[in-house]
Coordinates of C-alpha atoms in Angstrom, one line a residue:
Chain A
M468 CA 0.0 -0.1 -0.1
A469 CA 1.3 3.3 -1.0
D470 CA 0.8 6.1 1.6
V471 CA -1.7 8.8 0.9
S472 CA 1.3 10.9 1.0
G473 CA 2.5 9.7 -2.3
D474 CA 2.3 13.5 -3.2
P475 CA 6.1 14.5 -3.2
I476 CA 5.4 17.7 -1.9
Q477 CA 3.5 16.4 1.1
R478 CA 6.4 13.9 1.7
C479 CA 8.6 17.0 1.7
F480 CA 6.2 18.9 4.0
D481 CA 6.1 16.0 6.5
G482 CA 9.8 15.6 6.5
C483 CA 11.1 19.1 6.1
Y484 CA 8.6 21.8 7.5
R485 CA 9.8 21.9 11.0
R486 CA 13.5 21.8 10.1
L487 CA 13.0 24.6 7.6
V488 CA 11.2 26.7 10.3
G489 CA 14.2 26.0 12.5
Q490 CA 16.5 27.1 9.9
L491 CA 14.6 30.3 9.2
Y492 CA 13.9 31.3 12.9
G493 CA 17.3 32.9 13.0
V494 CA 16.9 34.5 9.5
C495 CA 13.6 36.1 10.5
G496 CA 14.1 36.4 14.3
D497 CA 10.5 35.5 15.0
L498 CA 9.1 32.1 15.0
A499 CA 5.7 33.0 13.6
E500 CA 7.5 34.8 10.7
A501 CA 9.6 31.7 10.1
E502 CA 6.5 29.7 9.8
E503 CA 4.9 32.1 7.6
V504 CA 7.5 32.2 5.0
V505 CA 8.1 28.4 5.1
A506 CA 4.3 27.8 4.5
E507 CA 4.6 30.3 1.6
A508 CA 7.5 28.5 0.2
F509 CA 5.5 25.3 0.2
A510 CA 2.6 27.1 -1.4
R511 CA 4.6 28.3 -4.2
A512 CA 5.9 24.6 -4.6
V513 CA 2.3 23.5 -4.9
A514 CA 1.7 26.5 -7.5
S515 CA 4.8 25.2 -9.5
R516 CA 4.3 21.5 -8.8
R517 CA 5.8 19.9 -12.0
A518 CA 8.8 22.0 -11.8
F519 CA 9.1 21.3 -8.1
E520 CA 8.8 17.6 -8.7
R521 CA 11.8 17.8 -11.0
L522 CA 14.1 19.3 -8.7
E523 CA 17.1 17.6 -7.5
R524 CA 17.3 18.9 -4.1
P525 CA 13.7 20.1 -3.2
E526 CA 14.5 21.2 0.4
A527 CA 17.3 23.6 -0.8
W528 CA 14.9 25.0 -3.1
L529 CA 12.3 25.6 -0.4
R530 CA 14.9 27.2 1.9
T531 CA 16.0 29.7 -0.8
V532 CA 12.5 30.5 -1.5
A533 CA 11.8 31.0 2.1
V534 CA 14.8 33.3 2.5
N535 CA 13.5 35.3 -0.5
V536 CA 10.0 35.4 0.8
A537 CA 11.4 36.7 4.2
R538 CA 13.5 39.4 2.5
T539 CA 10.4 40.6 0.4
R540 CA 8.2 40.7 3.3
R541 CA 10.9 42.7 5.2
R542 CA 11.3 45.3 2.2
R543 CA 7.3 45.6 1.9
A544 CA 7.1 46.1 5.6
A545 CA 9.8 48.9 5.5
M546 CA 8.4 50.5 2.5
A547 CA 5.0 50.7 4.3
D548 CA 6.6 52.1 7.3
R549 CA 8.3 54.8 5.1
L550 CA 5.0 55.7 3.2
L551 CA 3.1 55.9 6.3
R552 CA 5.7 57.6 8.1
R553 CA 5.5 55.3 10.9
T554 CA 7.9 53.7 13.3
T555 CA 7.4 50.0 13.5
P556 CA 6.6 49.4 17.0
A557 CA 8.3 46.7 19.0
G558 CA 5.4 44.4 18.5
P559 CA 5.0 41.0 20.0
R560 CA 7.1 38.3 18.6
R561 CA 7.1 34.6 19.0
D562 CA 10.2 33.4 20.6
V563 CA 11.4 29.9 21.3
D564 CA 11.6 28.5 24.8
L565 CA 15.5 29.1 24.9
S566 CA 18.0 29.8 27.8
E567 CA 18.3 33.6 28.3
Q568 CA 21.9 33.3 26.8
R569 CA 20.6 32.0 23.4
L570 CA 17.6 34.4 23.5
L571 CA 20.3 37.2 23.6
V572 CA 22.0 35.7 20.7
V573 CA 18.7 35.6 18.6
A574 CA 18.2 39.3 19.9
A575 CA 21.6 40.1 18.6
L576 CA 21.1 38.6 15.3
R577 CA 17.9 40.8 14.9
A578 CA 19.9 43.8 15.4
L579 CA 22.5 43.0 12.6
P580 CA 22.0 43.9 8.9
A581 CA 20.0 41.4 7.2
S582 CA 22.9 40.1 5.0
Q583 CA 24.9 39.3 8.1
R584 CA 22.1 38.0 9.9
E585 CA 21.1 35.5 7.1
A586 CA 24.6 34.3 6.7
L587 CA 25.2 34.0 10.6
A588 CA 21.8 32.0 11.0
L589 CA 22.1 29.6 8.1
H590 CA 25.7 28.8 8.9
Y591 CA 26.0 28.8 12.7
L592 CA 22.4 28.2 13.9
A593 CA 21.1 25.9 11.0
D594 CA 24.7 24.2 10.5
L595 CA 24.7 24.6 6.6
P596 CA 28.0 24.4 5.2
V597 CA 29.2 27.8 3.7
A598 CA 28.9 26.7 0.2
E599 CA 25.2 25.8 0.8
V600 CA 24.7 29.2 2.5
A601 CA 26.1 30.8 -0.8
E602 CA 23.8 28.8 -2.8
T603 CA 20.7 29.6 -0.6
L604 CA 21.4 33.3 -0.5
G605 CA 22.5 33.4 -4.1
V606 CA 25.8 35.1 -3.6
P607 CA 29.6 33.9 -3.8
V608 CA 31.2 31.8 -1.2
G609 CA 33.9 34.6 -0.7
T610 CA 30.9 36.9 0.0
V611 CA 29.3 34.7 2.7
K612 CA 32.8 34.2 4.4
A613 CA 33.0 37.9 4.5
R614 CA 29.6 38.4 6.0
L615 CA 30.4 35.7 8.4
S616 CA 33.6 37.4 9.5
R617 CA 31.9 40.7 10.0
G618 CA 28.8 39.5 11.3
R619 CA 30.3 37.7 14.0
A620 CA 32.4 40.7 15.0
A621 CA 29.3 42.7 15.1
L622 CA 27.3 40.3 17.0
L623 CA 30.0 39.6 19.6
A624 CA 30.3 43.5 20.0
L625 CA 26.4 43.7 20.5
L626 CA 26.6 40.8 23.1
E627 CA 29.4 42.4 24.9
S628 CA 27.7 45.9 25.1
Q629 CA 24.9 44.4 27.2
S630 CA 22.3 46.5 25.4
L631 CA 20.0 43.7 24.5
V632 CA 17.4 41.9 26.3
P633 CA 16.1 38.5 25.5
G634 CA 13.3 38.7 23.1
G635 CA 14.3 42.4 22.3
A636 CA 12.8 43.8 19.2
H637 CA 15.8 45.4 17.4
D638 CA 15.7 45.8 13.7
Chain B
M1009 CA 29.9 32.6 27.2
T1010 CA 32.8 31.5 25.2
D1011 CA 31.6 31.6 21.8
P1012 CA 27.8 32.4 21.5
L1013 CA 27.6 31.2 18.2
L1014 CA 29.2 27.9 18.4
D1015 CA 27.6 27.4 21.9
G1016 CA 24.1 27.8 20.2
R1017 CA 25.1 25.9 17.1
R1018 CA 22.1 23.5 16.2
T1019 CA 20.2 24.1 19.7
I1020 CA 18.5 27.3 18.6
A1021 CA 17.4 25.8 15.3
R1022 CA 16.3 22.6 16.7
R1023 CA 14.3 24.2 19.5
A1024 CA 12.7 26.5 17.0
A1025 CA 11.9 23.4 14.7
E1026 CA 10.3 21.6 17.7
A1027 CA 8.3 24.6 18.8
A1028 CA 6.9 25.2 15.1
E1029 CA 3.2 24.9 14.7
V1030 CA 2.7 22.8 11.6
P1031 CA -0.2 24.0 9.5
D1032 CA -2.6 21.5 8.0
Y1033 CA -1.1 20.4 4.7
A1034 CA -4.6 21.0 3.0
S1035 CA -4.3 24.7 3.8
V1036 CA -1.0 24.8 2.1
L1037 CA -2.5 23.0 -0.9
R1038 CA -5.3 25.6 -1.0
R1039 CA -2.9 28.5 -0.9
G1040 CA -0.8 27.1 -3.5
R1041 CA -3.7 26.5 -5.8
R1042 CA -5.0 30.1 -5.3
R1043 CA -1.6 31.4 -6.2
R1044 CA -1.6 29.2 -9.4
T1045 CA -5.3 30.4 -10.2
R1046 CA -3.9 33.9 -9.8
R1047 CA -1.0 33.4 -12.0
R1048 CA -3.2 31.7 -14.7
T1049 CA -5.8 34.5 -14.4
M1050 CA -3.1 37.1 -15.1
A1051 CA -1.8 35.0 -18.1
L1052 CA -5.4 34.9 -19.4
G1053 CA -5.6 38.7 -19.1
T1054 CA -2.4 39.1 -21.0
A1055 CA -3.6 36.7 -23.5
A1056 CA -6.8 38.5 -24.2
A1057 CA -5.0 40.7 -26.7
S1058 CA -4.8 38.0 -29.1
V1059 CA -7.6 35.8 -30.3
A1060 CA -5.1 32.9 -30.8
A1061 CA -3.7 33.3 -27.5
V1062 CA -7.1 33.3 -25.8
V1063 CA -7.8 30.0 -27.4
A1064 CA -4.7 28.4 -26.0
V1065 CA -5.0 29.7 -22.5
T1066 CA -8.6 28.8 -22.5
Q1067 CA -7.7 25.3 -22.8
V1068 CA -5.1 25.5 -20.1
V1069 CA -7.7 27.2 -17.6
G1070 CA -10.5 24.8 -18.6
S1071 CA -8.3 21.7 -17.5
G1072 CA -7.0 23.0 -14.3
N1073 CA -8.7 21.9 -11.2
G1074 CA -7.1 19.3 -8.9
G1075 CA -10.0 19.0 -6.8
A1076 CA -12.5 18.6 -9.8
P1077 CA -15.2 16.0 -9.3
P1078 CA -14.5 13.0 -11.5
G1079 CA -15.4 13.5 -15.2
P1080 CA -17.1 11.1 -17.6
V1081 CA -16.2 7.7 -18.2
D1082 CA -14.4 6.8 -21.5
R1083 CA -14.4 3.2 -22.2
S1084 CA -12.5 2.3 -25.4
S1085 CA -10.0 0.1 -27.0
E1086 CA -8.0 1.9 -29.8
A1087 CA -10.3 5.0 -30.1
P1088 CA -12.7 6.4 -27.4
T1089 CA -16.3 6.4 -28.1
A1090 CA -18.5 9.4 -27.2
T1091 CA -20.8 7.9 -24.8
T1092 CA -20.8 10.4 -22.0
T1093 CA -22.9 13.3 -21.0
R1094 CA -19.9 15.7 -21.3
G1095 CA -19.6 15.1 -25.0
T1096 CA -17.0 13.5 -27.4
D1097 CA -14.5 16.2 -27.2
H1098 CA -14.0 15.6 -23.4
V1099 CA -13.8 11.9 -23.9
T1100 CA -11.3 12.3 -26.6
G1101 CA -9.6 14.6 -24.6
L1102 CA -9.0 12.2 -21.7
A1103 CA -7.6 9.5 -24.2
A1104 CA -5.3 12.2 -25.7
L1105 CA -4.0 13.1 -22.2
V1106 CA -3.4 9.8 -20.8
D1107 CA -1.7 8.7 -24.2
G1108 CA 0.2 11.8 -24.3
A1109 CA 4.0 11.9 -24.2
E1110 CA 3.9 14.1 -21.2
A1111 CA 1.7 11.7 -19.3
R1112 CA 3.4 10.6 -16.1
I1113 CA 2.4 7.6 -13.9
V1114 CA 1.9 8.6 -10.3
S1115 CA 0.2 5.3 -8.8
M1116 CA -0.8 2.0 -9.8
A1117 CA -2.6 -1.1 -8.4
V1118 CA -3.0 -4.6 -9.9
T1119 CA -5.3 -7.6 -9.2
T1120 CA -3.3 -9.9 -7.2
G1121 CA -2.0 -12.6 -9.3
D1122 CA -3.5 -11.2 -12.3
P1123 CA -1.7 -8.4 -13.9
E1124 CA -4.2 -8.1 -16.8
G1125 CA -6.4 -6.5 -14.1
M1126 CA -4.7 -3.0 -13.5
A1127 CA -5.5 0.5 -12.5
T1128 CA -3.1 3.2 -13.2
V1129 CA -3.2 7.1 -12.5
W1130 CA -1.5 9.4 -15.0
Q1131 CA -0.7 13.0 -14.2
V1132 CA -0.9 14.7 -17.4
E1133 CA -0.3 18.3 -16.7
D1134 CA -0.4 20.5 -13.6
G1135 CA -3.8 20.2 -12.3
R1136 CA -5.2 17.2 -14.2
A1137 CA -5.1 13.4 -13.7
V1138 CA -6.8 10.4 -15.4
L1139 CA -7.4 7.0 -13.9
A1140 CA -7.0 4.1 -16.5
L1141 CA -8.7 1.0 -15.6
T1142 CA -8.6 -2.5 -17.3
D1143 CA -9.4 -6.1 -16.9
D1144 CA -7.7 -7.4 -20.1
G1145 CA -4.2 -5.9 -19.9
Y1146 CA -5.3 -2.5 -21.6
A1147 CA -6.7 -4.3 -24.8
T1148 CA -9.9 -2.3 -23.7
R1149 CA -9.8 0.3 -21.0
T1150 CA -11.9 2.8 -19.0
L1151 CA -10.7 6.3 -18.4
L1152 CA -12.0 8.5 -15.7
E1153 CA -10.8 11.8 -14.8
V1154 CA -9.8 12.3 -11.1
P1155 CA -8.1 14.8 -8.9
T1156 CA -4.3 15.1 -9.2
T1157 CA -3.9 13.7 -5.6
T1158 CA -5.8 10.5 -6.4
R1159 CA -3.9 7.3 -5.5
V1160 CA -5.2 3.8 -6.3
H1161 CA -5.2 0.6 -4.2
Q1162 CA -6.1 -2.9 -5.1
A1163 CA -9.3 -4.2 -3.4
G1164 CA -9.9 -7.7 -4.9
R1165 CA -12.7 -9.0 -7.1
G1166 CA -11.7 -6.8 -9.8
R1167 CA -12.2 -3.6 -7.9
F1168 CA -9.9 -0.9 -6.6
V1169 CA -10.0 1.7 -3.8
L1170 CA -9.4 5.5 -5.0
V1171 CA -8.3 7.7 -2.3
D1172 CA -8.9 11.2 -3.9
G1173 CA -6.2 12.7 -1.6
L1174 CA -6.2 16.1 -0.3
P1175 CA -7.9 18.1 0.8
T1176 CA -11.2 16.1 0.2
K1177 CA -9.8 12.6 1.4
R1178 CA -12.7 11.1 -0.5
V1179 CA -12.6 7.4 -0.8
R1180 CA -14.3 5.4 -3.3
V1181 CA -14.4 1.8 -4.7
V1182 CA -14.2 1.6 -8.5
A1183 CA -14.9 -1.3 -10.7
S1184 CA -13.0 -1.9 -13.9
D1185 CA -15.9 -0.5 -15.9
G1186 CA -15.6 2.9 -14.1
T1187 CA -18.6 2.5 -11.9
T1188 CA -17.8 3.8 -8.4
T1189 CA -19.3 3.3 -5.0
P1190 CA -18.7 5.9 -2.4
V1191 CA -17.1 4.5 0.7
T1192 CA -18.6 5.4 4.2
V1193 CA -16.2 5.1 7.2
S1194 CA -18.2 4.1 10.3
P1195 CA -17.0 5.5 13.6
S1196 CA -16.2 2.1 15.0
E1197 CA -12.8 1.0 15.5
A1198 CA -11.8 -2.7 14.7
P1199 CA -8.7 -4.6 13.2
L1200 CA -8.5 -5.3 9.5
A1201 CA -10.7 -8.2 8.5
E1202 CA -9.9 -10.7 5.7
G1203 CA -10.3 -8.9 2.3
E1204 CA -10.2 -5.5 3.6
V1205 CA -7.9 -2.8 2.0
P1206 CA -5.9 -0.7 4.4
I1207 CA -6.1 3.0 3.5
V1208 CA -4.2 5.8 5.1
T1209 CA -6.0 9.0 5.7
G1210 CA -5.2 12.1 7.7
T1211 CA -2.8 14.8 7.0
Q1212 CA -0.5 15.2 10.1
S1213 CA -1.1 12.1 11.9
R1214 CA -2.2 9.1 9.8
Q1215 CA -5.5 7.0 10.5
I1216 CA -5.7 3.6 9.0
V1217 CA -9.0 2.6 7.6
G1218 CA -10.0 -0.7 6.4
V1219 CA -12.2 -0.7 3.2
A1220 CA -14.2 -3.5 2.0
T1221 CA -15.1 -3.9 -1.8
D1222 CA -19.0 -3.1 -1.1
G1223 CA -17.8 0.4 0.1
T1224 CA -18.0 -0.2 3.8
A1225 CA -15.2 0.9 6.1
H1226 CA -13.9 1.2 9.5
R1227 CA -11.1 2.8 11.5
V1228 CA -8.4 0.6 12.3
P1229 CA -6.5 1.0 15.6
T1230 CA -3.4 3.1 14.6
P1231 CA -0.6 4.3 16.8
K1232 CA -0.6 8.1 17.5
G1233 CA 1.7 10.1 15.4
M1234 CA 2.5 7.7 12.7
V1235 CA 3.4 9.5 9.5
D1236 CA 4.7 6.9 7.1
V1237 CA 2.6 3.8 7.0
R1238 CA 3.1 0.7 4.7
S1239 CA 1.1 -2.5 4.2
L1240 CA 2.3 -5.8 2.5
G1241 CA 0.6 -9.2 2.8
G1242 CA -1.1 -8.5 6.1
R1243 CA 1.6 -6.7 8.0
L1244 CA 1.2 -3.0 8.7
V1245 CA 4.3 -0.9 9.6
G1246 CA 4.8 2.8 10.3
I1247 CA 7.0 5.3 11.7
A1248 CA 6.0 7.9 14.5
F1249 CA 8.5 10.7 15.4
D1250 CA 8.9 12.1 18.8
R1251 CA 12.5 13.0 19.5
T1252 CA 13.6 10.1 17.7
A1253 CA 12.1 7.7 15.2
V1254 CA 9.8 4.8 16.6
Y1255 CA 9.0 1.9 14.3
H1256 CA 5.5 0.4 14.9
W1257 CA 4.2 -2.8 13.4
T1258 CA 1.3 -5.5 13.7
D1259 CA 0.9 -8.7 12.0
D1260 CA -2.8 -9.0 13.0
G1261 CA -4.4 -6.3 11.4
G1262 CA -3.8 -3.8 14.0
A1263 CA -5.5 -5.7 16.8
T1264 CA -1.8 -5.4 18.6
W1265 CA 0.9 -3.2 17.8
D1266 CA 4.4 -3.4 18.8
A1267 CA 7.0 -0.6 18.7
R1268 CA 10.7 -0.1 18.8
D1269 CA 12.3 3.2 19.4
L1270 CA 15.3 3.2 16.8
G1271 CA 17.3 5.9 18.7
V1272 CA 17.8 7.9 15.7
D1273 CA 17.3 11.5 15.7
T1274 CA 16.1 12.3 12.2
V1275 CA 12.8 12.5 10.4
F1276 CA 14.3 10.7 7.5
A1277 CA 13.7 7.2 8.7
S1278 CA 11.2 5.2 6.4
P1279 CA 10.1 1.9 6.9
L1280 CA 10.1 -0.8 4.2
E1281 CA 7.5 -3.2 3.1
S1282 CA 7.8 -6.6 4.6
P1283 CA 5.3 -9.2 4.8
P1284 CA 4.5 -11.3 7.9
G1285 CA 7.3 -13.7 8.9
H1286 CA 10.0 -11.7 7.2
D1287 CA 12.5 -9.5 8.7
H1288 CA 11.7 -5.7 9.6
A1289 CA 13.9 -3.1 7.9
V1290 CA 14.0 0.7 8.1
V1291 CA 16.2 3.0 5.9
E1292 CA 17.8 6.0 7.5
G1293 CA 18.6 9.1 5.6
A1294 CA 20.8 12.0 6.2
D1295 CA 19.5 15.1 8.0
G1296 CA 20.6 17.1 5.0
A1297 CA 19.5 19.3 2.3
T1298 CA 18.3 16.5 0.1
L1299 CA 15.7 14.0 0.4
F1300 CA 16.7 10.5 1.6
P1301 CA 20.3 10.2 0.8
L1302 CA 21.0 6.8 2.3
V1303 CA 23.1 6.7 5.7
A1304 CA 22.1 3.5 7.3
L1305 CA 19.8 0.4 7.4
H1306 CA 18.2 -0.8 10.5
T1307 CA 16.8 -4.4 10.5
A1308 CA 15.5 -6.9 12.9
S1309 CA 14.7 -10.5 12.4
A1310 CA 11.5 -11.8 12.2
G1311 CA 12.3 -14.3 15.0
D1312 CA 13.2 -11.5 17.5
P1313 CA 12.0 -8.1 16.3
T1314 CA 13.0 -6.4 19.6
E1315 CA 16.7 -6.8 18.6
W1316 CA 17.7 -4.2 15.9
T1317 CA 20.8 -3.8 14.0
R1318 CA 22.1 -0.6 12.4
T1319 CA 24.3 -1.0 9.5
A1320 CA 25.8 2.2 8.5
L1321 CA 26.5 2.6 4.8
Q1322 CA 30.2 2.6 4.3
D1323 CA 30.4 4.0 0.7
R1324 CA 31.0 7.6 1.1
A1325 CA 32.3 8.1 -2.5
V1326 CA 28.9 7.8 -3.9
H1327 CA 25.8 9.8 -2.9
W1328 CA 22.8 7.2 -2.9
T1329 CA 19.2 8.1 -2.8
V1330 CA 16.6 5.8 -1.8
D1331 CA 14.0 5.2 -4.4
G1332 CA 12.3 2.5 -2.5
G1333 CA 12.7 -0.8 -1.0
W1334 CA 11.2 -4.1 0.3
V1335 CA 12.0 -7.1 2.3
D1336 CA 11.7 -10.7 0.9
A1337 CA 13.0 -14.2 2.0
D1338 CA 16.6 -13.4 1.0
G1339 CA 16.7 -9.9 3.0
V1340 CA 16.4 -6.4 2.1
R1341 CA 16.2 -5.0 -1.4
L1342 CA 16.9 -1.3 -2.1
L1343 CA 15.9 0.6 -5.3
L1344 CA 18.8 3.2 -5.4
T1345 CA 20.2 5.9 -7.6
G1346 CA 23.7 7.3 -7.0
E1347 CA 26.0 9.6 -8.2
P1348 CA 29.6 10.4 -7.3
A1349 CA 29.8 12.7 -4.2
G1350 CA 30.4 16.2 -5.1
R1351 CA 29.2 16.0 -8.8
R1352 CA 25.7 17.1 -9.6
R1353 CA 25.2 16.0 -13.3
G1354 CA 23.1 12.9 -13.7
P1355 CA 22.9 9.8 -11.7
S1356 CA 25.9 7.6 -12.5
E1357 CA 24.2 4.2 -11.3
A1358 CA 20.9 3.0 -10.4
G1359 CA 19.5 -0.4 -9.5
V1360 CA 18.4 -3.0 -7.0
F1361 CA 20.9 -3.5 -4.4
R1362 CA 21.4 -5.7 -1.0
V1363 CA 23.4 -4.3 1.8
V1364 CA 26.0 -6.8 2.8
D1365 CA 28.4 -5.8 5.9
G1366 CA 27.8 -2.2 5.2
E1367 CA 28.6 -2.5 1.5
L1368 CA 26.1 -2.3 -1.3
E1369 CA 25.9 -5.2 -3.6
K1370 CA 24.1 -4.8 -6.9
V1371 CA 21.3 -7.2 -7.7
S1372 CA 20.4 -5.7 -11.1
G1373 CA 21.2 -2.7 -12.9
L1374 CA 17.7 -1.9 -14.5
G1375 CA 19.3 -0.6 -17.7
D1376 CA 16.4 -2.0 -19.7
V1377 CA 13.8 -0.2 -17.6
R1378 CA 15.2 3.3 -17.2
K1379 CA 18.0 4.1 -19.6
D1380 CA 18.1 7.6 -17.9
G1381 CA 18.7 6.1 -14.6
S1382 CA 15.9 7.7 -12.8
L1383 CA 13.7 5.2 -10.9
Q1384 CA 10.1 5.3 -9.5
M1385 CA 8.8 2.6 -7.4
L1386 CA 5.2 2.4 -7.7
L1387 CA 3.9 -0.7 -5.8
V1388 CA 4.8 -3.6 -3.7
E1389 CA 2.0 -6.2 -3.7
Y1390 CA 2.2 -9.7 -2.0
A1391 CA 1.5 -12.9 -4.1
D1392 CA 3.2 -15.6 -2.5
G1393 CA 5.9 -13.0 -1.9
P1394 CA 6.7 -9.6 -2.5
V1395 CA 6.1 -8.5 -6.2
V1396 CA 7.4 -5.0 -7.1
W1397 CA 6.4 -2.8 -9.8
I1398 CA 8.4 0.2 -11.1
A1399 CA 7.8 2.8 -13.9
G1400 CA 9.3 2.3 -17.1
E1401 CA 10.7 4.9 -19.5
G1402 CA 8.3 4.4 -22.3
H1403 CA 5.0 4.5 -20.1
E1404 CA 5.1 0.9 -19.5
V1405 CA 5.5 -0.6 -16.0
W1406 CA 7.9 -3.3 -15.0
R1407 CA 7.6 -6.3 -12.6
T1408 CA 9.9 -8.3 -10.6
T1409 CA 8.9 -11.6 -8.8
D1410 CA 12.4 -12.7 -7.8
G1411 CA 13.9 -10.0 -5.5
G1412 CA 14.8 -7.6 -8.4
V1413 CA 16.9 -10.0 -10.4
T1414 CA 14.7 -10.1 -13.4
W1415 CA 12.1 -7.6 -14.9
E1416 CA 9.4 -7.9 -17.4
P1417 CA 7.4 -5.1 -18.8
F1418 CA 3.5 -4.6 -18.9
R1419 CA 1.4 -2.3 -20.7
A1420 CA 0.0 0.2 -18.4
R1421 CA -2.5 2.5 -20.3

């Protein structure tokens, strides 16, 4: 008997959804946002089913799409803020049940430029090799290494400044 | 804090993964379909500028509804006959779709011991699928339009069970002439009875349902959280994930279940079909960015299924992907495609393999079946032993009854 989940996208969904959310949590800095962008990546897979089913590495494709969705949402939010001349309030975020020390790391990541945050989150938190981070972000390996180097320095400086609070809403 | 990033390595992502709220897959499907519809609507608007383009786009839009109700029946041999309420064009269209070069088989079932009785589901384009039924090896056939998520199972007495998949999860019994009987699932729970077909429903946690050929059905006791359920010859197996993968199995139709924690911290553990009296096996994949690269094989003997052995794959020079597998009297058989590690272009090797002392030993190369090296396992049925069916390159299906050593082709549409 074949499982009903003979649907390859559902198989991927069953097997990868949580892991992708885990990987995107550091990129987005918010669990709800990570869930949203991963769900949107799967919806795009459904919308392009035939192309998706021909992919050699569907999970890598989903991760890249999710990162791009996160970037787009961030840009749109920033544009809306500018148009409406508003300052985004430090709204409620959904954080993960982590030690205070690790929540501080997440808060520090949120305070970094997006390019550095993405590289650090995918390499250090999601444990992806540098080459795979480069593939996901669509930049050369050297660029990723540079972002990792600068990002680490910036993150350590932030942590040492002790200006962060766990769950803090820096952007 | 020595190094906050290295210190938090994996933990933050793992905790986030554990805390994630998983949406219903059906909602993701709906969302994706809405996106596709929007895209097509935009395409239609663009095409409105040209009469010729309008015609082409209308054909695409007219075909696209994965959740569409089943269409008319086309019972024909060489050429379809117009005997349906929706007209000749539609009937002819079904035949053209299922016979087209683009048609791709996604599910099949055969009458046990009689491969002339067959049902195959062909996905012909994004959003459209056709069921092809026969009782004479496709000398004649019945075509039925079905939702794209439809999967078919053998039900005995020349009938098949259709599971229309998501989001409807509608279950029907269909005869080879295309007549269907809706399945009604009673709320009672009981083990599988003789002749009943185990069907899996549910999106997050699976529920096994026993379906009889008359359309009656009932729930079968199912361990909580199982996400990968297989059945062969009366044995049901599945995997549930907590923090580690737990293998569940029953040889009495679900009256009693046994479980074994495999102790592996990966969601890429998948059970293999094995009939009662045979060993148990689970393949372990890597926690990586590709689906199911083979890492290890977990096995337990039929005599003592509490003692499991993990055999790690020693060949690191080749990246092996598991396309399927089963257990027969001689042990585990794996359908694998492999490519040299680090190289991205084309599979270098494909076939049926055994695992011997951590090494893969090829049983057959399947060169006649798929010259392009891509493999698709469609079905493992039980007829005095596992009988395995895989998709061929020329729209036929191939069967082995000897553990993958020899294969013979069958017409499938």
